[in-house]
Amino acid sequence: MKTTEQQHNAKKEEIMVKCFECYAENGLTGTGIKALAAACRCTTGNLYCYFKNLEDIIIESSAY
């Protein structure tokens, strides 16, 4: 059974992959927080549970 921290990290990794795919398809300037949330099938508020802001999402998903 996964712990809460493991679940959080697994979901964050899943989000980073989806966000990177969205950037690859639409470009950085053509991708806003709403588009990322839609690609991840979650709310914008949910994204902010895992990342500080849009810039943080870009940096972490690109590095991942």
Short mmCIF file of C-alpha atoms in Angstrom, two decimals:
data_model
loop_
_atom_site.label_atom_id
_atom_site.label_comp_id
_atom_site.label_asym_id
_atom_site.label_seq_id
_atom_site.Cartn_x
_atom_site.Cartn_y
_atom_site.Cartn_z
CA MET A 1 0.00 0.00 0.00
CA LYS A 2 1.32 3.43 -0.93
CA THR A 3 1.70 6.08 1.69
CA THR A 4 0.17 9.50 1.26
CA GLU A 5 3.55 10.98 0.32
CA GLN A 6 4.10 8.28 -2.29
CA GLN A 7 0.64 8.91 -3.72
CA HIS A 8 1.30 12.65 -3.82
CA ASN A 9 4.62 12.13 -5.62
CA ALA A 10 3.09 9.66 -8.08
CA LYS A 11 0.28 12.08 -8.95
CA LYS A 12 2.78 14.95 -9.29
CA GLU A 13 4.86 12.87 -11.72
CA GLU A 14 1.73 12.05 -13.73
CA ILE A 15 0.86 15.74 -13.89
CA MET A 16 4.39 16.69 -14.97
CA VAL A 17 4.27 14.20 -17.84
CA LYS A 18 0.87 15.46 -19.03
CA CYS A 19 1.98 19.10 -18.76
CA PHE A 20 5.15 18.43 -20.73
CA GLU A 21 3.12 16.71 -23.45
CA CYS A 22 0.81 19.72 -23.54
CA TYR A 23 3.79 22.10 -23.90
CA ALA A 24 5.29 19.94 -26.64
CA GLU A 25 2.03 20.04 -28.57
CA ASN A 26 1.03 23.68 -28.04
CA GLY A 27 4.25 25.51 -27.13
CA LEU A 28 4.95 27.38 -23.90
CA THR A 29 3.31 30.63 -24.94
CA GLY A 30 0.20 28.86 -26.21
CA THR A 31 -0.38 26.94 -23.00
CA GLY A 32 -2.03 28.44 -19.95
CA ILE A 33 -3.04 27.00 -16.61
CA LYS A 34 -6.55 26.13 -17.85
CA ALA A 35 -5.16 24.14 -20.78
CA LEU A 36 -2.81 22.28 -18.45
CA ALA A 37 -5.63 21.47 -16.06
CA ALA A 38 -7.73 20.18 -18.94
CA ALA A 39 -4.84 18.02 -20.18
CA CYS A 40 -4.41 16.61 -16.66
CA ARG A 41 -8.17 16.18 -16.21
CA CYS A 42 -8.18 18.18 -13.01
CA THR A 43 -8.97 21.68 -11.80
CA THR A 44 -6.55 24.59 -11.81
CA GLY A 45 -6.77 24.59 -8.03
CA ASN A 46 -5.63 20.99 -7.98
CA LEU A 47 -2.52 21.92 -9.96
CA TYR A 48 -1.69 24.52 -7.33
CA CYS A 49 -1.73 21.75 -4.69
CA TYR A 50 1.33 20.33 -6.41
CA PHE A 51 3.05 23.46 -7.76
CA LYS A 52 3.51 27.06 -6.56
CA ASN A 53 2.60 28.70 -9.86
CA LEU A 54 2.64 28.26 -13.64
CA GLU A 55 6.37 28.95 -13.82
CA ASP A 56 7.01 26.20 -11.27
CA ILE A 57 5.01 23.76 -13.39
CA ILE A 58 7.03 24.67 -16.48
CA ILE A 59 10.38 24.31 -14.71
CA GLU A 60 9.60 21.05 -12.92
CA SER A 61 7.87 19.33 -15.83
CA SER A 62 10.67 20.29 -18.23
CA ALA A 63 13.34 19.10 -15.81
CA TYR A 64 11.48 15.85 -15.21
#
